[in-house]
């Protein structure tokens, strides 16, 4: 039987990075085995569904380079691929369970259920449904249904059962049915709950492997019971380790260090870098190599190399890896990404320059970027006439000898008709000859004056790419800082 896997997000908000990792592992597994990857939208939580969330997710996957064989946008032989369009499937399955004595109506209101829950907590028991409606007579059930009471429908969990399966990541797993309690499978509004819906749909869509986060591990015994009750063969299960934050705690959607997928896209990360990084969250390709193309990831992917323990989302490693990919971009591609960031933030090019100038500035900073949005910070001095001096830059400008260097460079720059990197090098050579300074004492005061920083890309190229009037203005202002005790401008 060919491998068929699915990723089934709920359109209740932005696509979070943990979900992307799960989708990626399913995608790599399917492609490694020459199988099929299916997208299904589980939109039965009507109150939490967010307009536009589904299309944002699909766009995000397209940006990452994922392709799917069946889904809500392209259809397929086992559709529809939105759960709210599959309600007849759930009704038929519910009727089958009721007829077989596996499901019953529950008329308990929320207040009764909450009272049961509180009593269990006070007595030190794990809260679970008492089963009171399970013991209603057929006549009582029919009478209440005829009276217009709208029930939830619960699964009748058989007592004393051991529910075992082999997890593709964790090995032998075992649960006891007595720990489950009768659980709701269809709500009073007619919508299926997750555990019921996912079984019906996975079976109908011929899913062979369910690869999902470990938070779903406790759902598996319930789903095994439903498979049994419907006379269906369950798929193979594999539960992925959690994604953890720096403190090795479960990653939260509100973690400031980890953003939804659309933010990384808006910030101009190279999508292949995210795919590479996420693939290594909980999975090892073997060996020391970490920079792997999608084709290499597909060729190597194996569930046996997925770890049991949580995988830490290391922001520094992501930025390092993203920088590797960004530095490998053709300059034209980087410039287009940089231009998008400038447009997004309303930053205009200096008067009189064009795209060729922007390409040179992008090239100057390419080695220091993890994403295109970094350019706005790293190259900020190229887009505003004034500069703000860092504390380190102010300290350099007040060192002995700095004033003479800055002042002489200013005088030479004013009179120089050529505004190129070569011309700037000639100015420094003359200062070195006449003032007898070199190295840090020669270059650092001018760098501090024109950029406001003490570190940065090639100084000669930086000066050449700055509009000359801006550079002159900064040098003039910096001269006023070279005297100890000078007023801060």
XYZ file of C-alpha atoms in Angstrom:
489
model
C 0.000 0.000 0.000
C 1.470 3.403 -0.950
C 2.268 5.781 1.884
C -0.407 8.421 2.445
C 0.052 11.067 5.170
C -1.804 14.238 5.985
C -1.415 17.511 7.756
C -4.712 18.829 9.066
C -4.544 22.347 10.540
C -7.427 24.233 12.104
C -7.993 27.716 10.590
C -8.149 29.378 14.004
C -5.216 31.764 13.631
C -1.762 32.157 12.173
C 0.294 29.106 11.222
C 2.682 28.574 14.136
C 6.160 27.176 13.754
C 5.390 23.962 15.658
C 2.658 23.130 13.186
C 4.983 23.866 10.292
C 7.515 21.392 11.734
C 4.796 18.700 11.902
C 3.713 19.409 8.332
C 7.335 19.294 7.181
C 7.984 15.890 8.749
C 4.862 14.518 7.057
C 5.946 16.031 3.752
C 9.492 14.635 3.972
C 8.181 11.204 4.984
C 5.768 11.071 2.060
C 8.325 12.202 -0.500
C 11.012 9.873 0.899
C 8.707 6.897 0.388
C 7.302 8.077 -2.929
C 3.932 8.510 -1.266
C 1.272 11.192 -1.113
C 0.968 14.247 1.117
C -2.568 15.494 1.787
C -3.782 18.759 3.297
C -7.105 18.704 5.148
C -8.639 21.693 6.903
C -10.260 20.811 10.230
C -12.651 23.735 10.512
C -15.331 22.308 12.792
C -14.533 24.674 15.679
C -16.893 27.282 14.273
C -16.495 29.825 17.060
C -12.699 29.973 16.740
C -12.340 29.901 12.950
C -10.630 33.034 11.613
C -11.532 34.395 8.153
C -8.561 34.185 5.804
C -6.583 31.795 8.022
C -6.895 28.872 5.609
C -5.536 30.793 2.638
C -2.719 32.215 4.764
C -1.693 28.675 5.689
C -1.759 27.466 2.095
C 0.236 30.511 0.974
C 2.751 29.844 3.727
C 3.260 26.261 2.628
C 3.636 27.338 -0.991
C 6.283 29.869 0.089
C 8.186 27.107 1.882
C 8.122 25.037 -1.297
C 5.734 22.323 -0.103
C 3.560 20.638 -2.705
C 0.562 18.511 -1.840
C -1.220 15.853 -3.826
C -4.733 16.473 -2.501
C -6.244 19.374 -0.628
C -9.001 21.970 -0.372
C -7.581 24.045 -3.224
C -6.899 21.230 -5.698
C -9.387 18.541 -4.690
C -8.693 14.840 -4.941
C -10.391 11.449 -4.986
C -11.288 11.434 -1.286
C -12.633 14.954 -0.878
C -13.987 17.277 0.145
C -10.978 18.375 2.194
C -12.740 20.758 4.593
C -14.354 19.013 7.520
C -17.443 21.223 7.554
C -18.158 19.883 4.065
C -17.971 16.282 5.319
C -20.784 16.347 7.901
C -22.698 13.555 6.170
C -19.699 11.235 6.701
C -19.811 11.904 10.444
C -23.571 11.434 10.650
C -23.300 8.046 8.963
C -20.479 6.974 11.255
C -22.424 8.108 14.333
C -25.456 6.103 13.235
C -23.237 3.041 12.860
C -21.854 3.501 16.389
C -25.310 4.005 17.888
C -26.640 0.929 16.115
C -23.741 -1.114 17.450
C -24.209 0.119 21.029
C -20.956 2.092 20.945
C -22.502 5.567 21.354
C -25.328 7.112 23.324
C -26.941 10.556 23.825
C -25.825 12.572 26.839
C -28.245 15.172 28.182
C -26.042 16.460 31.027
C -25.773 20.233 31.021
C -22.467 22.079 31.592
C -23.329 22.812 35.211
C -23.738 19.108 36.044
C -20.501 18.229 34.268
C -18.604 20.959 36.103
C -19.987 19.766 39.431
C -18.751 16.239 38.666
C -15.357 17.643 37.739
C -15.007 19.633 40.946
C -16.052 16.651 43.073
C -13.405 14.490 41.414
C -10.710 17.103 42.012
C -11.680 17.474 45.665
C -11.476 13.700 46.119
C -8.115 13.502 44.358
C -9.489 11.644 41.348
C -8.750 12.349 37.699
C -11.881 14.083 36.348
C -13.820 11.973 33.881
C -17.459 11.619 32.961
C -19.414 9.476 35.423
C -21.467 7.785 32.706
C -24.833 8.719 34.204
C -26.564 9.064 30.819
C -25.078 5.778 29.660
C -27.428 4.018 32.035
C -30.646 5.702 30.905
C -33.224 3.279 29.594
C -34.024 3.303 25.877
C -37.454 4.678 26.770
C -35.973 7.587 28.750
C -33.604 8.440 25.914
C -36.374 8.402 23.339
C -38.683 10.450 25.553
C -36.066 13.179 26.033
C -35.187 13.228 22.348
C -38.859 13.531 21.423
C -39.197 16.368 23.940
C -36.669 18.357 21.920
C -33.635 17.978 24.149
C -30.508 18.218 21.998
C -27.772 15.960 23.359
C -24.087 15.541 22.955
C -23.199 12.046 21.788
C -20.673 10.064 23.809
C -18.604 6.998 23.018
C -19.266 4.072 25.360
C -15.771 3.071 26.454
C -15.560 -0.648 27.276
C -14.094 -1.361 30.730
C -10.954 -3.306 31.472
C -9.352 -3.025 28.062
C -5.635 -2.716 27.371
C -5.039 -0.554 24.306
C -1.582 -1.072 22.829
C 0.167 0.048 19.662
C 3.689 0.493 18.326
C 4.590 4.156 17.976
C 6.901 4.918 15.071
C 9.015 7.164 17.319
C 8.508 5.833 20.851
C 8.051 2.106 20.343
C 5.577 0.048 22.404
C 2.812 2.116 23.986
C -0.010 0.907 26.220
C -3.100 2.502 27.816
C -5.964 1.240 29.980
C -9.521 1.989 28.915
C -10.653 2.529 32.504
C -8.626 5.745 32.547
C -10.520 7.305 29.649
C -14.143 7.814 30.617
C -16.932 8.083 28.043
C -15.944 10.968 25.787
C -18.002 13.213 23.513
C -17.753 12.387 19.812
C -20.457 14.680 18.393
C -21.451 17.955 20.022
C -25.001 19.198 20.362
C -24.489 21.536 17.396
C -23.839 18.523 15.175
C -20.109 19.093 14.879
C -17.783 16.142 15.498
C -15.089 16.373 18.120
C -11.470 15.900 17.096
C -11.110 12.260 18.153
C -14.160 11.184 16.164
C -13.677 13.378 13.121
C -10.033 12.464 12.646
C -10.783 8.733 12.636
C -13.624 9.047 10.139
C -11.603 11.254 7.808
C -8.289 9.406 8.073
C -10.045 6.146 7.268
C -11.994 7.643 4.366
C -8.853 9.264 2.953
C -6.838 6.025 3.217
C -4.230 7.561 5.516
C -1.505 4.999 6.253
C 0.623 6.936 8.764
C -0.450 9.578 11.287
C 2.599 11.689 12.175
C 1.758 14.362 14.750
C 2.931 16.093 17.910
C 3.254 14.193 21.176
C 0.424 16.235 22.690
C -1.861 13.912 20.715
C -0.403 10.760 22.240
C -3.161 10.589 24.865
C -5.781 10.804 22.107
C -4.564 7.626 20.443
C -6.328 5.073 22.716
C -9.652 6.829 22.181
C -9.125 6.754 18.448
C -8.146 3.074 18.519
C -11.476 2.315 20.178
C -13.367 4.218 17.497
C -11.476 2.397 14.738
C -12.460 -0.884 16.366
C -16.095 0.119 16.797
C -16.364 1.137 13.123
C -14.632 -2.035 11.962
C -11.681 -0.106 10.527
C -7.957 -0.821 10.489
C -6.023 1.985 12.237
C -3.013 3.625 10.586
C 0.505 3.550 11.978
C 1.079 6.283 14.563
C 4.210 8.330 15.228
C 4.330 11.119 17.799
C 6.961 13.819 17.408
C 8.818 15.404 20.344
C 7.711 18.802 21.535
C 9.426 21.977 20.388
C 10.909 23.701 23.450
C 12.064 27.243 24.164
C 15.518 28.264 25.409
C 14.557 27.238 28.942
C 13.552 23.780 27.688
C 9.908 24.448 28.399
C 7.064 23.771 25.986
C 7.023 26.372 23.260
C 4.201 28.863 23.590
C 2.507 30.629 20.713
C 3.181 33.807 22.692
C 6.925 33.200 22.990
C 8.567 36.463 21.828
C 11.537 34.583 20.338
C 9.419 32.414 18.045
C 7.076 33.943 15.497
C 4.237 32.599 13.330
C 5.324 31.609 9.832
C 3.996 34.747 8.132
C 6.314 36.921 10.260
C 9.421 35.110 9.018
C 8.144 35.559 5.492
C 7.503 39.261 6.028
C 10.962 39.698 7.545
C 12.579 38.289 4.425
C 13.980 34.990 5.607
C 15.065 32.611 2.867
C 12.362 29.883 2.967
C 14.849 27.060 2.370
C 16.672 28.145 5.530
C 13.525 27.718 7.626
C 12.863 24.301 6.105
C 16.441 23.198 6.843
C 16.291 24.519 10.419
C 12.894 23.001 11.229
C 13.892 19.629 9.784
C 16.640 19.402 12.418
C 14.231 20.110 15.303
C 13.947 16.627 16.730
C 15.413 14.735 13.759
C 19.028 13.892 12.999
C 20.284 13.321 9.455
C 23.327 11.454 10.775
C 26.827 12.906 10.720
C 27.853 16.494 11.379
C 26.467 18.154 8.251
C 23.685 20.641 8.944
C 23.180 22.619 5.725
C 20.950 20.332 3.666
C 18.808 21.042 0.629
C 15.199 19.870 0.497
C 16.217 17.042 -1.842
C 18.880 15.935 0.630
C 16.387 16.086 3.505
C 13.932 13.951 1.553
C 16.606 11.412 0.684
C 17.713 11.046 4.315
C 14.461 11.395 6.255
C 13.581 8.450 8.462
C 11.316 8.287 11.514
C 13.888 6.104 13.271
C 16.141 9.180 13.537
C 13.447 11.231 15.291
C 14.352 11.688 18.951
C 12.179 11.149 22.005
C 13.163 14.260 23.956
C 12.049 17.797 23.207
C 13.850 19.848 20.563
C 15.023 23.341 21.533
C 14.162 26.179 19.166
C 17.542 27.912 19.133
C 17.007 31.403 17.706
C 20.746 31.991 17.345
C 21.127 28.821 15.308
C 18.193 29.818 13.105
C 19.788 33.180 12.394
C 23.151 31.544 11.686
C 21.583 29.098 9.250
C 19.453 31.799 7.658
C 22.596 33.874 7.136
C 24.281 30.976 5.342
C 21.368 30.756 2.910
C 21.098 34.523 2.471
C 24.780 34.886 1.674
C 24.356 32.279 -1.046
C 21.652 34.294 -2.805
C 22.430 35.959 -6.132
C 22.820 39.679 -5.540
C 19.788 40.468 -7.679
C 17.623 38.227 -5.491
C 18.867 39.830 -2.291
C 18.318 43.294 -3.716
C 14.716 42.430 -4.580
C 14.135 41.225 -1.015
C 15.739 44.378 0.375
C 13.606 46.559 -1.883
C 10.509 44.785 -0.577
C 11.530 45.612 2.990
C 12.128 49.264 2.130
C 8.742 49.509 0.449
C 7.029 47.720 3.342
C 8.429 50.235 5.825
C 8.083 53.308 3.616
C 11.830 53.950 3.296
C 12.811 55.892 0.172
C 16.149 55.821 -1.622
C 18.283 58.973 -1.341
C 17.667 61.492 -4.080
C 19.590 60.851 -7.271
C 20.364 57.146 -6.789
C 18.795 54.081 -8.378
C 18.582 50.313 -8.161
C 22.249 49.878 -9.075
C 23.159 51.914 -5.980
C 20.801 49.805 -3.834
C 22.409 46.643 -5.186
C 25.862 47.909 -4.158
C 24.625 48.777 -0.662
C 22.968 45.351 -0.372
C 26.229 43.679 -1.437
C 28.103 45.698 1.194
C 25.919 44.258 3.964
C 25.132 40.776 2.628
C 27.682 39.064 4.883
C 26.054 40.461 8.018
C 22.371 39.676 7.406
C 20.200 36.780 8.550
C 17.095 38.108 6.826
C 16.277 41.020 4.570
C 14.671 42.950 7.441
C 18.105 43.145 9.105
C 19.132 45.441 6.266
C 16.884 48.194 7.624
C 18.954 48.276 10.795
C 22.386 47.470 9.387
C 22.147 49.954 6.516
C 20.034 52.620 8.213
C 22.739 55.245 7.753
C 22.353 55.114 3.968
C 18.765 56.341 4.086
C 18.899 59.391 6.361
C 21.175 62.467 6.206
C 21.951 62.543 9.930
C 23.579 59.903 12.043
C 23.298 59.048 15.736
C 26.631 58.253 17.347
C 26.912 55.266 19.619
C 28.684 55.672 22.944
C 31.698 53.848 21.502
C 31.770 56.181 18.506
C 31.640 59.245 20.771
C 34.510 57.860 22.805
C 36.611 57.354 19.671
C 35.899 60.882 18.458
C 37.172 62.294 21.760
C 40.444 60.384 21.731
C 43.668 62.294 21.248
C 44.452 62.845 17.575
C 40.909 62.101 16.373
C 40.067 65.748 15.736
C 43.033 66.262 13.390
C 42.188 63.156 11.366
C 38.485 63.974 11.018
C 39.153 67.621 10.243
C 41.745 66.839 7.537
C 39.531 64.161 5.967
C 36.689 66.695 5.924
C 38.838 69.313 4.163
C 40.069 66.804 1.569
C 36.566 65.470 0.969
C 35.114 68.947 0.446
C 37.640 69.702 -2.301
C 37.586 66.280 -3.977
C 35.549 66.146 -7.178
C 35.765 62.329 -7.282
C 33.500 60.462 -4.877
C 34.643 56.847 -5.129
C 36.213 54.198 -2.932
C 39.547 54.766 -4.688
C 39.370 58.507 -4.016
C 38.640 57.820 -0.335
C 41.660 55.545 -0.073
C 43.795 58.343 -1.577
C 42.540 60.762 1.098
C 43.523 58.355 3.859
C 46.941 57.825 2.274
C 47.567 61.572 2.317
C 46.449 61.872 5.959
C 48.789 59.032 6.880
C 51.721 60.758 5.205
C 51.070 64.193 6.646
C 49.912 63.303 10.169
C 51.937 60.143 10.645
C 48.984 58.073 11.882
C 47.935 54.625 10.697
C 45.715 51.666 11.483
C 42.982 52.206 14.031
C 43.998 55.815 14.775
C 43.694 56.614 11.060
C 40.473 54.893 10.086
C 38.404 54.603 13.251
C 37.708 58.342 13.805
C 36.381 58.731 10.255
C 34.290 55.568 10.513
C 32.812 56.810 13.780
C 32.152 60.235 12.237
C 30.351 59.095 9.075
C 28.552 55.986 10.354
C 28.084 56.615 14.094
C 29.536 53.140 14.778
C 32.982 51.672 15.360
C 32.358 48.487 13.364
C 30.840 47.891 9.961
C 31.450 46.853 6.360
C 34.229 48.137 4.116
C 34.812 51.791 5.047
C 35.902 53.010 1.617
C 32.842 51.508 -0.094
C 30.629 52.855 2.671
C 31.883 56.405 2.186
C 31.639 56.129 -1.602
C 28.020 54.989 -1.433
C 26.959 57.757 0.969
C 25.708 60.894 -0.787
C 28.578 63.342 -0.526
C 26.518 66.138 1.133
C 25.463 63.669 3.855
C 29.034 62.586 4.524
C 30.227 66.209 4.687
C 27.431 67.126 7.100
C 28.301 64.198 9.391
C 32.010 65.004 9.363
C 31.263 68.632 10.253
C 29.034 67.565 13.133
C 31.602 65.035 14.317
C 34.326 67.688 14.542
C 32.267 69.280 17.293
C 32.464 66.026 19.253
C 36.230 65.631 18.998
C 36.872 68.114 21.791
C 36.471 66.620 25.305
C 33.521 68.197 27.074
C 31.875 69.314 23.838
C 28.117 69.631 23.907
C 26.215 66.650 22.496
C 24.495 67.638 19.271
